[in-house]
Amino acid sequence: LDDHSMTAEAWEDKLAQERGRTEEALNQLERANDLASRLEGALLGKQSAKDQMQYQLRELQNSNKQLREQLEEANRKLFLAENDKKETAKLWRMMHLAQIDANTAAKTAKWEKSSARADDATDE
């Protein structure tokens, strides 16, 4: 399904998946931050261990940056999906109201036509 033909249930599923991905990214970010904090404490050890930890810390910081970017992208997609869902619902409501208006206009035209025929019949 493309984004424009999805049902409300499909939108809900898609939004739930995006929320799940966002939560997982946040959890990964928290775990990475916890590990980075522990690594900073371990840097007080030997110089070679310190060098190794600094390297790992840089790697974690890079990983955190990537996770943050992924989280921002997931949040952006979630925001867009929610807006698309609202817009789709709005368009469906408008289409439904237009159908009601069209049906009302058709009934009115039919009634007016019948009424005009009745008037013509009484005039003769």
PDB file of C-alpha atoms in Angstrom:
ATOM      1  CA  LEU A   1       0.000   0.000   0.000  1.00  0.00           C
ATOM      2  CA  ASP A   2       1.189   3.471  -0.723  1.00  0.00           C
ATOM      3  CA  ASP A   3       0.708   6.211   1.859  1.00  0.00           C
ATOM      4  CA  HIS A   4      -2.359   7.671   0.106  1.00  0.00           C
ATOM      5  CA  SER A   5      -4.438   4.471  -0.079  1.00  0.00           C
ATOM      6  CA  MET A   6      -3.875   3.185   3.454  1.00  0.00           C
ATOM      7  CA  THR A   7      -6.851   2.466   5.693  1.00  0.00           C
ATOM      8  CA  ALA A   8      -7.159   3.939   9.167  1.00  0.00           C
ATOM      9  CA  GLU A   9      -6.132   0.559  10.607  1.00  0.00           C
ATOM     10  CA  ALA A  10      -3.068   0.479   8.370  1.00  0.00           C
ATOM     11  CA  TRP A  11      -2.200   4.003   9.500  1.00  0.00           C
ATOM     12  CA  GLU A  12      -2.563   2.928  13.126  1.00  0.00           C
ATOM     13  CA  ASP A  13      -0.297  -0.070  12.482  1.00  0.00           C
ATOM     14  CA  LYS A  14       2.238   2.117  10.713  1.00  0.00           C
ATOM     15  CA  LEU A  15       2.179   4.677  13.530  1.00  0.00           C
ATOM     16  CA  ALA A  16       2.542   1.915  16.132  1.00  0.00           C
ATOM     17  CA  GLN A  17       5.562   0.552  14.244  1.00  0.00           C
ATOM     18  CA  GLU A  18       7.123   4.020  14.077  1.00  0.00           C
ATOM     19  CA  ARG A  19       6.478   4.517  17.794  1.00  0.00           C
ATOM     20  CA  GLY A  20       8.085   1.129  18.503  1.00  0.00           C
ATOM     21  CA  ARG A  21      11.127   2.066  16.446  1.00  0.00           C
ATOM     22  CA  THR A  22      11.318   5.429  18.196  1.00  0.00           C
ATOM     23  CA  GLU A  23      11.135   3.786  21.620  1.00  0.00           C
ATOM     24  CA  GLU A  24      13.800   1.245  20.658  1.00  0.00           C
ATOM     25  CA  ALA A  25      16.068   4.025  19.398  1.00  0.00           C
ATOM     26  CA  LEU A  26      15.567   5.892  22.677  1.00  0.00           C
ATOM     27  CA  ASN A  27      16.380   2.738  24.647  1.00  0.00           C
ATOM     28  CA  GLN A  28      19.522   2.192  22.582  1.00  0.00           C
ATOM     29  CA  LEU A  29      20.509   5.797  23.121  1.00  0.00           C
ATOM     30  CA  GLU A  30      20.035   5.451  26.882  1.00  0.00           C
ATOM     31  CA  ARG A  31      22.067   2.235  26.954  1.00  0.00           C
ATOM     32  CA  ALA A  32      24.813   3.859  24.915  1.00  0.00           C
ATOM     33  CA  ASN A  33      24.832   6.882  27.214  1.00  0.00           C
ATOM     34  CA  ASP A  34      25.035   4.624  30.274  1.00  0.00           C
ATOM     35  CA  LEU A  35      27.925   2.742  28.716  1.00  0.00           C
ATOM     36  CA  ALA A  36      29.646   6.005  27.801  1.00  0.00           C
ATOM     37  CA  SER A  37      29.319   7.185  31.408  1.00  0.00           C
ATOM     38  CA  ARG A  38      30.787   3.928  32.713  1.00  0.00           C
ATOM     39  CA  LEU A  39      33.592   4.164  30.195  1.00  0.00           C
ATOM     40  CA  GLU A  40      34.406   7.679  31.347  1.00  0.00           C
ATOM     41  CA  GLY A  41      34.798   6.373  34.897  1.00  0.00           C
ATOM     42  CA  ALA A  42      37.067   3.589  33.680  1.00  0.00           C
ATOM     43  CA  LEU A  43      39.353   6.139  31.980  1.00  0.00           C
ATOM     44  CA  LEU A  44      40.987   6.734  35.361  1.00  0.00           C
ATOM     45  CA  GLY A  45      42.876   3.423  34.941  1.00  0.00           C
ATOM     46  CA  LYS A  46      46.096   2.627  33.084  1.00  0.00           C
ATOM     47  CA  GLN A  47      47.156   4.735  30.124  1.00  0.00           C
ATOM     48  CA  SER A  48      46.722   1.930  27.577  1.00  0.00           C
ATOM     49  CA  ALA A  49      43.292   1.160  29.024  1.00  0.00           C
ATOM     50  CA  LYS A  50      42.581   4.883  28.967  1.00  0.00           C
ATOM     51  CA  ASP A  51      43.512   5.110  25.299  1.00  0.00           C
ATOM     52  CA  GLN A  52      41.302   2.126  24.505  1.00  0.00           C
ATOM     53  CA  MET A  53      38.401   3.556  26.473  1.00  0.00           C
ATOM     54  CA  GLN A  54      38.733   6.935  24.795  1.00  0.00           C
ATOM     55  CA  TYR A  55      38.582   5.206  21.443  1.00  0.00           C
ATOM     56  CA  GLN A  56      35.479   3.280  22.536  1.00  0.00           C
ATOM     57  CA  LEU A  57      33.987   6.461  23.936  1.00  0.00           C
ATOM     58  CA  ARG A  58      34.455   8.205  20.589  1.00  0.00           C
ATOM     59  CA  GLU A  59      32.865   5.219  18.894  1.00  0.00           C
ATOM     60  CA  LEU A  60      29.941   5.380  21.304  1.00  0.00           C
ATOM     61  CA  GLN A  61      29.566   9.104  20.778  1.00  0.00           C
ATOM     62  CA  ASN A  62      29.501   8.539  17.033  1.00  0.00           C
ATOM     63  CA  SER A  63      26.956   5.781  17.564  1.00  0.00           C
ATOM     64  CA  ASN A  64      24.892   8.103  19.776  1.00  0.00           C
ATOM     65  CA  LYS A  65      24.975  10.755  17.080  1.00  0.00           C
ATOM     66  CA  GLN A  66      23.752   8.253  14.495  1.00  0.00           C
ATOM     67  CA  LEU A  67      21.025   7.006  16.822  1.00  0.00           C
ATOM     68  CA  ARG A  68      19.931  10.562  17.539  1.00  0.00           C
ATOM     69  CA  GLU A  69      19.739  11.266  13.804  1.00  0.00           C
ATOM     70  CA  GLN A  70      17.727   8.073  13.293  1.00  0.00           C
ATOM     71  CA  LEU A  71      15.437   9.040  16.155  1.00  0.00           C
ATOM     72  CA  GLU A  72      14.918  12.513  14.708  1.00  0.00           C
ATOM     73  CA  GLU A  73      14.149  10.964  11.318  1.00  0.00           C
ATOM     74  CA  ALA A  74      11.704   8.486  12.896  1.00  0.00           C
ATOM     75  CA  ASN A  75      10.010  11.328  14.776  1.00  0.00           C
ATOM     76  CA  ARG A  76       9.801  13.353  11.569  1.00  0.00           C
ATOM     77  CA  LYS A  77       8.251  10.397   9.721  1.00  0.00           C
ATOM     78  CA  LEU A  78       5.841   9.812  12.589  1.00  0.00           C
ATOM     79  CA  PHE A  79       4.820  13.473  12.528  1.00  0.00           C
ATOM     80  CA  LEU A  80       4.300  13.340   8.753  1.00  0.00           C
ATOM     81  CA  ALA A  81       2.357  10.070   9.007  1.00  0.00           C
ATOM     82  CA  GLU A  82       0.072  11.551  11.666  1.00  0.00           C
ATOM     83  CA  ASN A  83      -0.495  14.631   9.507  1.00  0.00           C
ATOM     84  CA  ASP A  84      -1.175  12.427   6.464  1.00  0.00           C
ATOM     85  CA  LYS A  85      -3.654  10.410   8.506  1.00  0.00           C
ATOM     86  CA  LYS A  86      -5.464  13.581   9.609  1.00  0.00           C
ATOM     87  CA  GLU A  87      -5.488  14.923   6.052  1.00  0.00           C
ATOM     88  CA  THR A  88      -6.800  11.606   4.701  1.00  0.00           C
ATOM     89  CA  ALA A  89      -9.577  11.571   7.310  1.00  0.00           C
ATOM     90  CA  LYS A  90     -10.432  15.174   6.426  1.00  0.00           C
ATOM     91  CA  LEU A  91     -10.603  14.315   2.709  1.00  0.00           C
ATOM     92  CA  TRP A  92     -12.822  11.292   3.416  1.00  0.00           C
ATOM     93  CA  ARG A  93     -15.176  13.514   5.458  1.00  0.00           C
ATOM     94  CA  MET A  94     -15.245  16.097   2.666  1.00  0.00           C
ATOM     95  CA  MET A  95     -15.931  13.385   0.086  1.00  0.00           C
ATOM     96  CA  HIS A  96     -18.724  11.969   2.260  1.00  0.00           C
ATOM     97  CA  LEU A  97     -20.284  15.425   2.692  1.00  0.00           C
ATOM     98  CA  ALA A  98     -20.001  16.052  -1.056  1.00  0.00           C
ATOM     99  CA  GLN A  99     -21.802  12.737  -1.683  1.00  0.00           C
ATOM    100  CA  ILE A 100     -24.542  13.763   0.748  1.00  0.00           C
ATOM    101  CA  ASP A 101     -24.831  17.140  -1.027  1.00  0.00           C
ATOM    102  CA  ALA A 102     -24.985  15.407  -4.420  1.00  0.00           C
ATOM    103  CA  ASN A 103     -27.691  13.009  -3.191  1.00  0.00           C
ATOM    104  CA  THR A 104     -29.670  15.906  -1.710  1.00  0.00           C
ATOM    105  CA  ALA A 105     -29.357  17.892  -4.942  1.00  0.00           C
ATOM    106  CA  ALA A 106     -30.504  14.872  -6.970  1.00  0.00           C
ATOM    107  CA  LYS A 107     -33.524  14.335  -4.700  1.00  0.00           C
ATOM    108  CA  THR A 108     -34.371  18.049  -4.827  1.00  0.00           C
ATOM    109  CA  ALA A 109     -34.139  18.083  -8.625  1.00  0.00           C
ATOM    110  CA  LYS A 110     -36.328  14.982  -8.833  1.00  0.00           C
ATOM    111  CA  TRP A 111     -38.865  16.498  -6.452  1.00  0.00           C
ATOM    112  CA  GLU A 112     -38.876  19.818  -8.360  1.00  0.00           C
ATOM    113  CA  LYS A 113     -39.340  17.951 -11.640  1.00  0.00           C
ATOM    114  CA  SER A 114     -42.231  15.955 -10.168  1.00  0.00           C
ATOM    115  CA  SER A 115     -43.712  19.117  -8.695  1.00  0.00           C
ATOM    116  CA  ALA A 116     -43.433  20.944 -12.032  1.00  0.00           C
ATOM    117  CA  ARG A 117     -45.195  18.045 -13.785  1.00  0.00           C
ATOM    118  CA  ALA A 118     -47.963  18.117 -11.194  1.00  0.00           C
ATOM    119  CA  ASP A 119     -48.337  21.884 -11.657  1.00  0.00           C
ATOM    120  CA  ASP A 120     -48.460  21.435 -15.443  1.00  0.00           C
ATOM    121  CA  ALA A 121     -51.112  18.740 -15.069  1.00  0.00           C
ATOM    122  CA  THR A 122     -53.301  20.970 -12.876  1.00  0.00           C
ATOM    123  CA  ASP A 123     -52.888  23.903 -15.280  1.00  0.00           C
ATOM    124  CA  GLU A 124     -54.318  21.907 -18.184  1.00  0.00           C
TER     125      GLU A 124
END
